[in-house]
Coordinates of C-alpha atoms in Angstrom, one line a residue:
Chain A
M1 CA -19.3 -12.8 -10.1
N2 CA -16.7 -14.6 -12.2
P3 CA -17.4 -18.3 -12.1
N4 CA -13.8 -19.2 -12.9
P5 CA -11.5 -17.2 -10.5
F6 CA -7.9 -17.7 -11.4
N7 CA -6.3 -20.0 -8.8
L8 CA -3.2 -22.2 -8.9
C9 CA -3.8 -24.3 -5.9
P10 CA -6.3 -26.9 -7.2
S11 CA -3.8 -28.0 -9.9
C12 CA -0.7 -27.9 -7.7
L13 CA 1.1 -31.0 -6.7
F14 CA 1.3 -29.8 -3.1
S15 CA -2.3 -28.5 -2.7
T16 CA -3.3 -30.8 0.1
T17 CA -0.1 -30.7 2.1
C18 CA 1.2 -27.2 1.4
V19 CA 1.9 -25.3 4.6
L20 CA 2.4 -21.9 3.0
T21 CA -1.2 -20.8 3.0
N22 CA -4.6 -21.6 4.3
Q23 CA -6.2 -19.4 1.6
K24 CA -6.0 -21.8 -1.2
H25 CA -8.6 -20.1 -3.3
T26 CA -7.0 -16.9 -4.6
V27 CA -3.4 -17.8 -5.4
W28 CA -2.4 -16.3 -8.8
S29 CA 1.3 -16.6 -8.4
C30 CA 3.5 -18.9 -6.3
S31 CA 7.2 -19.8 -6.5
E32 CA 6.5 -23.3 -5.1
Y33 CA 3.8 -24.1 -7.6
E34 CA 4.3 -27.5 -9.3
E35 CA 1.9 -28.9 -11.7
R36 CA 0.1 -32.1 -10.6
K37 CA 0.9 -34.8 -13.2
E38 CA -2.0 -37.1 -12.5
D39 CA -5.4 -37.1 -10.8
S40 CA -5.9 -33.4 -11.5
S41 CA -9.0 -32.2 -9.8
I42 CA -9.7 -29.8 -12.7
N43 CA -10.7 -31.3 -16.0
I44 CA -11.6 -28.9 -18.7
K45 CA -11.9 -31.1 -21.8
P46 CA -11.8 -29.2 -25.1
T47 CA -14.5 -30.3 -27.6
P48 CA -13.4 -32.5 -30.4
I49 CA -14.9 -31.3 -33.7
Q50 CA -14.0 -34.5 -35.7
E51 CA -15.2 -37.9 -34.8
S52 CA -12.2 -40.3 -35.0
K53 CA -13.0 -43.0 -37.5
K54 CA -10.8 -46.1 -37.8
E55 CA -10.5 -46.7 -41.5
P56 CA -8.1 -49.0 -43.3
E57 CA -5.2 -47.2 -44.9
M58 CA -5.8 -49.1 -48.2
A59 CA -9.0 -50.1 -49.8
L60 CA -9.8 -53.8 -49.2
V61 CA -10.6 -55.6 -52.3
Chain B
M1 CA -14.6 -8.0 -4.9
T2 CA -13.4 -4.7 -6.4
T3 CA -15.0 -3.6 -9.6
I4 CA -13.3 -1.1 -12.0
T5 CA -15.9 0.9 -13.8
A6 CA -15.0 3.0 -16.8
E7 CA -17.4 4.9 -19.0
L8 CA -16.9 3.9 -22.6
N9 CA -19.3 5.1 -25.3
N10 CA -21.9 5.8 -22.6
K11 CA -21.8 2.1 -21.6
K12 CA -20.5 0.9 -18.3
K13 CA -17.8 -1.7 -18.6
K14 CA -17.3 -3.7 -15.5
V15 CA -14.0 -5.5 -15.0
P16 CA -14.1 -7.8 -12.0
V17 CA -10.9 -8.1 -10.1
K18 CA -10.5 -10.7 -7.4
G19 CA -8.3 -11.7 -4.6
M20 CA -5.0 -10.0 -4.3
M21 CA -5.7 -7.9 -7.4
D22 CA -8.1 -6.0 -5.1
N23 CA -4.9 -4.7 -3.5
V24 CA -3.4 -3.6 -6.8
M25 CA -6.5 -1.6 -7.8
Q26 CA -6.8 -0.1 -4.4
Q27 CA -3.1 1.0 -4.7
F28 CA -3.7 2.4 -8.2
H29 CA -6.6 4.5 -7.1
S30 CA -4.9 5.6 -3.9
A31 CA -1.7 6.6 -5.8
A32 CA -3.8 8.3 -8.5
D33 CA -5.5 10.3 -5.8
H34 CA -2.1 11.2 -4.3
I35 CA -0.7 12.6 -7.6
E36 CA -4.1 14.0 -8.6
L37 CA -4.1 12.0 -11.8
H38 CA -6.0 13.7 -14.6
P39 CA -9.5 12.1 -14.7
N40 CA -9.2 11.4 -18.4
I41 CA -6.0 9.5 -17.9
R42 CA -7.5 7.6 -15.0
K43 CA -10.3 6.6 -17.3
I44 CA -7.8 5.3 -19.9
L45 CA -5.7 3.4 -17.3
S46 CA -8.8 1.9 -15.8
I47 CA -9.5 -0.1 -18.9
T48 CA -7.6 -2.3 -21.2
N49 CA -6.6 -1.3 -24.8
N50 CA -7.2 -4.6 -26.5
E51 CA -8.5 -8.0 -25.5
I52 CA -7.9 -10.8 -27.9
I53 CA -9.7 -14.2 -27.6
V54 CA -8.8 -16.9 -30.1
N55 CA -10.3 -20.3 -30.5
F56 CA -8.1 -22.6 -32.5
P57 CA -8.0 -26.2 -33.5
V58 CA -5.1 -28.6 -32.8
K59 CA -4.6 -32.2 -34.0
M60 CA -4.0 -34.5 -31.0
D61 CA -1.7 -37.5 -31.0
N62 CA -4.7 -39.8 -31.4
G63 CA -5.8 -38.0 -34.6
E64 CA -8.7 -36.1 -33.1
V65 CA -8.9 -32.4 -33.3
E66 CA -9.6 -30.3 -30.2
I67 CA -10.4 -26.7 -29.9
F68 CA -8.6 -24.5 -27.4
T69 CA -9.2 -21.0 -26.2
G70 CA -6.3 -18.6 -25.9
Y71 CA -6.3 -15.0 -24.5
R72 CA -4.1 -12.0 -24.8
V73 CA -5.0 -8.8 -23.0
Q74 CA -3.1 -5.7 -23.8
H75 CA -3.7 -3.1 -21.1
N76 CA -1.6 -0.1 -22.1
N77 CA 1.2 0.8 -24.5
A78 CA 1.8 4.5 -23.8
L79 CA 5.4 3.7 -23.0
G80 CA 6.2 1.0 -25.5
P81 CA 5.2 -2.5 -26.7
Y82 CA 3.0 -4.6 -24.4
K83 CA 5.0 -6.9 -22.2
G84 CA 3.9 -9.8 -20.0
G85 CA 3.7 -13.5 -19.5
L86 CA 1.7 -16.3 -21.1
R87 CA 0.3 -18.9 -18.7
Y88 CA -1.2 -22.3 -19.5
H89 CA -3.7 -23.2 -16.8
P90 CA -7.3 -24.5 -16.5
T91 CA -8.4 -21.3 -14.8
V92 CA -6.9 -18.8 -17.2
D93 CA -9.6 -16.5 -18.5
I94 CA -10.1 -13.0 -19.7
D95 CA -10.6 -11.5 -16.2
A96 CA -7.5 -13.0 -14.8
A97 CA -5.5 -11.9 -17.8
R98 CA -7.0 -8.4 -17.6
A99 CA -6.0 -7.9 -14.0
L100 CA -2.5 -9.3 -14.5
A101 CA -2.0 -7.1 -17.6
M102 CA -2.7 -4.0 -15.6
W103 CA -0.2 -5.1 -13.0
M104 CA 2.4 -5.4 -15.7
T105 CA 1.8 -1.9 -16.9
W106 CA 2.7 -0.5 -13.4
K107 CA 5.7 -2.8 -13.1
T108 CA 7.3 -1.9 -16.5
S109 CA 6.7 1.7 -16.0
L110 CA 8.2 1.8 -12.6
A111 CA 11.3 -0.1 -13.8
G112 CA 11.8 2.7 -16.4
L113 CA 11.4 0.3 -19.3
P114 CA 10.0 1.2 -22.7
Y115 CA 7.2 -1.2 -22.3
G116 CA 3.5 -1.4 -21.5
G117 CA 1.6 -4.2 -19.9
G118 CA 0.0 -7.3 -21.2
K119 CA -0.9 -10.9 -20.1
G120 CA -2.4 -13.9 -21.6
G121 CA -2.5 -17.7 -21.9
I122 CA -4.4 -20.8 -22.9
Q123 CA -7.1 -22.4 -20.8
L124 CA -5.8 -25.9 -20.5
D125 CA -4.3 -28.4 -18.1
P126 CA -0.8 -29.1 -19.5
S127 CA -0.5 -32.3 -17.6
K128 CA -3.1 -33.9 -19.8
Y129 CA -1.1 -33.4 -23.0
S130 CA 2.0 -34.9 -24.4
E131 CA 5.1 -32.8 -25.2
N132 CA 4.3 -33.0 -28.9
E133 CA 0.7 -31.9 -28.4
L134 CA 1.9 -29.0 -26.2
E135 CA 4.3 -28.0 -29.0
R136 CA 1.5 -28.0 -31.6
I137 CA -0.9 -26.2 -29.2
T138 CA 1.8 -23.5 -28.7
R139 CA 2.6 -23.1 -32.4
R140 CA -1.1 -23.0 -33.4
F141 CA -1.8 -20.4 -30.7
T142 CA 1.1 -18.3 -32.0
F143 CA -0.3 -18.6 -35.5
A144 CA -3.8 -17.6 -34.2
L145 CA -2.4 -14.6 -32.4
A146 CA -0.7 -13.6 -35.7
D147 CA 0.2 -9.9 -35.8
N148 CA -1.4 -9.3 -32.4
I149 CA 2.1 -10.1 -31.0
G150 CA 5.4 -8.9 -32.4
P151 CA 8.8 -7.7 -31.3
E152 CA 7.8 -4.1 -31.4
H153 CA 4.2 -4.6 -30.5
D154 CA 3.5 -7.2 -27.8
I155 CA 6.3 -9.4 -26.3
P156 CA 5.2 -12.5 -24.3
A157 CA 7.3 -14.2 -21.7
P158 CA 7.1 -17.4 -19.6
D159 CA 4.7 -17.6 -16.8
V160 CA 2.8 -20.4 -15.0
N161 CA 3.4 -23.8 -16.8
T162 CA 5.3 -22.1 -19.6
N163 CA 9.1 -22.1 -19.9
S164 CA 12.0 -21.3 -22.2
Q165 CA 11.0 -24.2 -24.4
T166 CA 7.5 -22.7 -24.9
M167 CA 9.1 -19.4 -25.8
A168 CA 11.5 -21.1 -28.3
W169 CA 8.5 -22.6 -30.1
I170 CA 6.7 -19.3 -30.2
A171 CA 9.8 -17.5 -31.5
D172 CA 10.3 -20.2 -34.2
T173 CA 6.7 -20.2 -35.3
Y174 CA 6.4 -16.4 -35.4
M175 CA 9.7 -16.1 -37.3
S176 CA 8.5 -18.8 -39.8
T177 CA 5.5 -16.6 -40.6
R178 CA 7.7 -13.7 -41.7
P179 CA 9.2 -13.1 -45.1
P180 CA 12.5 -15.0 -45.3
A181 CA 14.7 -11.9 -45.1
E182 CA 13.0 -10.7 -42.0
R183 CA 12.9 -13.9 -40.0
T184 CA 16.1 -13.5 -37.9
A185 CA 15.1 -9.9 -37.2
N186 CA 12.1 -11.1 -35.2
Q187 CA 13.8 -13.2 -32.6
H188 CA 12.8 -10.7 -29.9
V189 CA 9.1 -11.5 -30.3
V190 CA 9.4 -13.3 -26.9
T191 CA 11.8 -13.2 -24.0
G192 CA 12.8 -16.0 -21.7
K193 CA 14.2 -18.1 -24.5
P194 CA 16.8 -20.8 -23.9
D195 CA 20.5 -19.7 -23.7
G196 CA 21.3 -21.1 -27.2
S197 CA 18.3 -19.5 -28.9
G198 CA 18.7 -15.8 -28.0
G199 CA 18.1 -16.2 -24.3
L200 CA 19.9 -14.0 -21.7
E201 CA 22.8 -15.4 -19.7
G202 CA 21.9 -15.0 -16.0
R203 CA 18.1 -14.8 -16.6
D204 CA 17.7 -17.5 -14.0
R205 CA 19.1 -15.3 -11.2
A206 CA 17.8 -11.9 -12.4
T207 CA 14.8 -11.7 -10.0
G208 CA 16.6 -13.0 -7.0
Y209 CA 19.6 -10.8 -7.6
G210 CA 17.2 -7.9 -7.9
V211 CA 15.7 -8.7 -4.5
F212 CA 19.2 -8.8 -3.0
L213 CA 20.1 -5.5 -4.7
N214 CA 17.0 -3.7 -3.3
I215 CA 17.9 -4.9 0.2
K216 CA 21.5 -3.7 -0.3
F217 CA 20.4 -0.3 -1.6
W218 CA 18.1 0.0 1.4
A219 CA 21.0 -0.8 3.8
E220 CA 23.2 1.8 2.0
K221 CA 20.5 4.5 2.4
N222 CA 20.4 3.7 6.1
N223 CA 24.3 3.7 6.4
E224 CA 24.2 0.0 7.3
T225 CA 26.0 -3.1 6.0
L226 CA 24.5 -6.5 5.4
M227 CA 27.3 -8.2 7.2
G228 CA 25.9 -10.2 10.1
K229 CA 22.2 -9.3 9.3
K230 CA 19.8 -12.2 9.9
F231 CA 17.3 -12.9 7.3
I232 CA 14.4 -15.3 6.7
V233 CA 13.0 -16.5 3.4
Q234 CA 9.6 -17.9 2.5
G235 CA 9.9 -20.0 -0.7
F236 CA 13.1 -21.6 -1.7
G237 CA 12.5 -21.5 -5.4
N238 CA 14.4 -19.5 -8.0
V239 CA 13.8 -16.2 -6.3
G240 CA 14.3 -17.3 -2.7
Y241 CA 17.4 -19.3 -3.5
W242 CA 19.2 -16.6 -5.5
A243 CA 18.3 -13.8 -3.1
S244 CA 19.7 -15.9 -0.2
H245 CA 22.8 -16.8 -2.3
F246 CA 23.8 -13.2 -2.9
L247 CA 22.9 -12.1 0.7
E248 CA 25.1 -14.8 2.1
K249 CA 27.9 -13.7 -0.1
E250 CA 27.5 -10.2 1.4
G251 CA 27.9 -11.6 4.9
A252 CA 24.2 -11.9 5.9
K253 CA 22.9 -15.0 7.8
L254 CA 20.0 -17.1 6.7
V255 CA 18.2 -18.2 9.9
A256 CA 14.8 -19.6 8.8
V257 CA 13.3 -20.9 5.6
Q258 CA 9.7 -22.1 4.8
D259 CA 8.6 -23.9 1.7
A260 CA 5.5 -25.9 0.7
F261 CA 6.7 -28.8 2.9
G262 CA 7.5 -27.1 6.1
S263 CA 9.7 -24.7 8.0
I264 CA 13.3 -24.9 9.4
R265 CA 15.3 -22.6 11.6
S266 CA 18.9 -22.3 12.9
T267 CA 20.1 -19.3 14.9
N268 CA 23.6 -20.3 13.9
G269 CA 22.8 -19.8 10.3
I270 CA 21.8 -22.1 7.4
K271 CA 24.4 -22.5 4.7
V272 CA 22.5 -21.6 1.5
E273 CA 24.4 -23.9 -0.9
D274 CA 24.1 -26.8 1.5
L275 CA 20.3 -26.3 1.8
F276 CA 20.0 -25.9 -2.0
N277 CA 21.9 -29.2 -2.6
Y278 CA 19.9 -30.9 0.1
S279 CA 16.5 -29.8 -1.4
K280 CA 17.7 -30.9 -4.8
A281 CA 18.3 -34.4 -3.5
N282 CA 15.1 -34.3 -1.4
N283 CA 12.5 -33.9 -4.2
G284 CA 12.7 -30.1 -3.9
S285 CA 11.9 -30.1 -0.2
I286 CA 13.9 -28.3 2.6
S287 CA 12.1 -30.3 5.2
G288 CA 14.4 -32.4 7.4
F289 CA 17.5 -30.5 6.6
P290 CA 20.0 -31.9 9.1
E291 CA 21.8 -28.7 10.0
A292 CA 18.6 -27.0 11.2
F293 CA 15.6 -27.6 13.5
D294 CA 12.0 -28.0 12.4
L295 CA 10.0 -24.9 13.1
D296 CA 6.2 -24.6 13.6
N297 CA 4.8 -23.2 10.4
E298 CA 2.8 -20.5 12.3
K299 CA 6.0 -19.3 13.9
F300 CA 8.0 -18.7 10.7
F301 CA 7.1 -15.0 10.4
T302 CA 7.8 -14.4 14.1
T303 CA 11.4 -15.5 13.8
E304 CA 14.0 -13.1 15.3
C305 CA 15.6 -11.5 12.2
D306 CA 16.5 -8.2 10.5
I307 CA 15.1 -8.9 7.0
C308 CA 12.1 -10.9 6.0
I309 CA 11.8 -12.1 2.3
P310 CA 8.4 -13.5 1.4
A311 CA 9.3 -15.0 -2.0
A312 CA 6.5 -17.5 -2.5
L313 CA 3.0 -16.3 -2.8
G314 CA 0.5 -13.6 -2.0
N315 CA -1.5 -12.7 1.2
Q316 CA 1.2 -14.0 3.6
I317 CA 1.5 -11.0 5.9
T318 CA -1.8 -10.1 7.3
K319 CA -3.2 -8.2 10.3
E320 CA -3.0 -11.5 12.2
N321 CA 0.7 -12.1 11.9
A322 CA 2.0 -8.6 11.2
P323 CA 2.1 -7.6 14.8
K324 CA 4.5 -10.5 15.6
I325 CA 7.0 -9.8 12.9
K326 CA 10.4 -8.9 14.2
A327 CA 12.1 -7.9 11.0
R328 CA 12.9 -4.2 10.3
L329 CA 12.6 -4.8 6.5
I330 CA 10.2 -6.7 4.4
A331 CA 11.5 -7.3 0.9
E332 CA 8.7 -8.6 -1.3
G333 CA 10.2 -11.2 -3.6
A334 CA 6.7 -12.7 -4.3
N335 CA 3.8 -10.8 -5.9
G336 CA 1.4 -9.3 -3.3
P337 CA 2.7 -11.1 -0.1
T338 CA 1.5 -8.3 2.2
N339 CA -2.2 -7.5 2.2
V340 CA -3.6 -4.1 2.9
D341 CA -4.4 -4.7 6.5
G342 CA -1.1 -6.4 7.2
E343 CA 0.7 -3.4 5.6
K344 CA -1.1 -0.9 7.8
V345 CA 0.2 -2.8 10.9
L346 CA 3.8 -3.0 9.6
L347 CA 3.9 0.7 8.7
E348 CA 2.6 1.7 12.1
K349 CA 5.4 -0.4 13.7
G350 CA 7.9 1.5 11.5
I351 CA 8.8 -1.5 9.4
T352 CA 10.0 -0.7 5.9
I353 CA 8.4 -2.6 3.0
I354 CA 10.2 -2.8 -0.3
P355 CA 7.1 -3.3 -2.5
D356 CA 6.8 -6.2 -5.0
I357 CA 6.6 -4.0 -8.1
L358 CA 10.1 -2.6 -7.2
C359 CA 11.6 -5.5 -5.3
N360 CA 11.0 -8.3 -7.8
S361 CA 11.4 -6.3 -11.0
G362 CA 14.8 -7.8 -11.7
G363 CA 13.0 -10.4 -13.9
V364 CA 11.3 -8.0 -16.2
V365 CA 14.5 -5.9 -16.4
G366 CA 16.3 -9.1 -17.4
S367 CA 13.7 -9.7 -20.1
Y368 CA 14.3 -6.2 -21.4
F369 CA 18.0 -6.9 -21.6
E370 CA 17.3 -10.1 -23.6
W371 CA 15.0 -8.1 -26.0
L372 CA 17.7 -5.4 -26.4
Q373 CA 20.4 -8.0 -27.0
N374 CA 18.4 -9.7 -29.8
R375 CA 17.3 -6.4 -31.2
N376 CA 20.8 -5.1 -31.5
G377 CA 22.4 -8.5 -32.5
E378 CA 24.6 -8.6 -29.5
L379 CA 25.6 -11.3 -27.0
W380 CA 26.2 -10.2 -23.4
Q381 CA 28.4 -11.9 -20.9
L382 CA 27.1 -12.7 -17.4
D383 CA 29.2 -10.1 -15.6
E384 CA 27.9 -7.5 -18.1
V385 CA 24.3 -8.5 -17.5
M386 CA 24.7 -8.3 -13.7
A387 CA 26.4 -4.9 -13.9
K388 CA 23.6 -3.6 -16.1
L389 CA 20.9 -5.0 -13.7
D390 CA 22.7 -3.3 -10.8
K391 CA 22.6 0.1 -12.6
K392 CA 19.0 -0.2 -13.7
L393 CA 17.6 -1.4 -10.4
R394 CA 19.7 1.2 -8.5
E395 CA 18.0 4.0 -10.6
S396 CA 14.5 2.6 -9.8
F397 CA 15.2 2.2 -6.1
N398 CA 16.7 5.7 -5.7
K399 CA 13.8 7.3 -7.5
V400 CA 11.2 5.5 -5.3
Y401 CA 13.2 6.1 -2.1
E402 CA 13.7 9.8 -2.8
Y403 CA 10.1 10.3 -3.8
S404 CA 8.9 8.6 -0.6
Q405 CA 11.2 10.8 1.5
K406 CA 10.1 14.0 -0.3
E407 CA 6.4 13.2 -0.1
G408 CA 6.5 11.6 3.3
M409 CA 4.9 8.4 2.1
D410 CA 5.7 4.7 2.2
L411 CA 7.7 3.0 -0.6
R412 CA 4.7 1.2 -2.1
T413 CA 2.6 4.3 -2.6
A414 CA 5.7 6.1 -3.9
A415 CA 6.3 3.3 -6.4
Y416 CA 2.8 3.4 -7.7
C417 CA 2.8 7.2 -7.9
L418 CA 6.0 7.2 -10.0
A419 CA 4.8 4.4 -12.2
I420 CA 1.5 6.2 -12.9
K421 CA 3.2 9.6 -13.3
R422 CA 5.5 8.3 -16.0
I423 CA 2.5 7.1 -18.0
E424 CA 0.6 10.3 -17.4
K425 CA 3.6 12.3 -18.7
A426 CA 3.6 10.3 -21.9
Y427 CA -0.1 11.0 -22.4
I428 CA 0.3 14.7 -21.7
Q429 CA 3.2 15.0 -24.1
R430 CA 1.5 13.0 -26.9
G431 CA -2.1 14.0 -26.5
I432 CA -5.0 11.9 -27.5
F433 CA -5.5 11.1 -31.2
P434 CA -7.2 12.7 -33.2

């Protein structure tokens, strides 16, 4: 079983109030889809490969 | 869950297909049985040609580097370069891209285009990145794909969370990697570009216009006119709006609309432009439109009408609501709005369904026109684009309609049969290398 079924609803702005469907688990295409701008329920964070180090731009003497 | 199994080098490769793609695979196998598709060609079409996964680094605004995963699945290119969208979404993965790439193969074949099927994207949530970051992600993804895409090899297009701007970045990056004298000859590496950068005039209305044309062709075949016909639309986005716009111009009457916010109805008719202007001023919602009544969402599909256009999403017409549908024609503007059980009920009731791969193919035909325009160094006017769409879609509709009449089958099965037959013919003519 694929652990990551493609589904638009969880990231859609209207996911909680949308009246178009009750089957909000297999929607792969929707004309009303609008990306949620904040508080997205899905959070896949890519892995940073470099630690950010704050360094002075010029050597301090 | 449907599983496609193909024997490859004595190993079994399993391709999981979920949700509405179950319908697509079921249709493929059913159509393949109808046309007695050669088992070897069934094997080829049951599996994808290439699957590209790229992991690539991008520098973020804060100076950190993040790694992203991008996909491109190329299902089949027997008829021409791979064609299909790129989506940016957290749940994009190889399985999703695989299933959607297959879907594109049938669609481009049925439309009579010199294309195969592909799909891809990047697994990310675009809302978490700045515009500049998205530009760098897109450009680095294009660079990582390198010669796996190309104007005569694989031509991406916009999809979920990607738009004409994304395509412009891809085109610019791809062109920049070519030798200087070849750069401008590669503009057609993507379609769906902005108007000023090789995009097609009228691309915005191509899918909706195609839905309208298919309805018009159906009416002509039945010696009917669209004047006075009542229609309902689910989804008032690009497809729903433009289909309604052209139907109204032909004298048909919009009597009910449903979007993500609610449903409205007016037996006297809803003025399409008034509703469009209202929704623009109302955060995209049709809800509360003063010249119509609110309608129970469950009752939307049961509205008295002649034509029903599901133009939003899949799995809307099921065995539960199909018996109550009053329309004589279902024009599938969305992808997969009727599920297998719902379709059985509709066909038993004698309701005609113009299937999605035919009904909403105006978009991919529009993409083909953009590609041709760039390839030939031409610029087409809007009226020219619309006339060409009319001609191309009429050819497809007539073929499907005539085949369905000849074989005594529904339009969807006929559409799949024709799509697969066209690919089969190419394989028979060319043979298999070596």
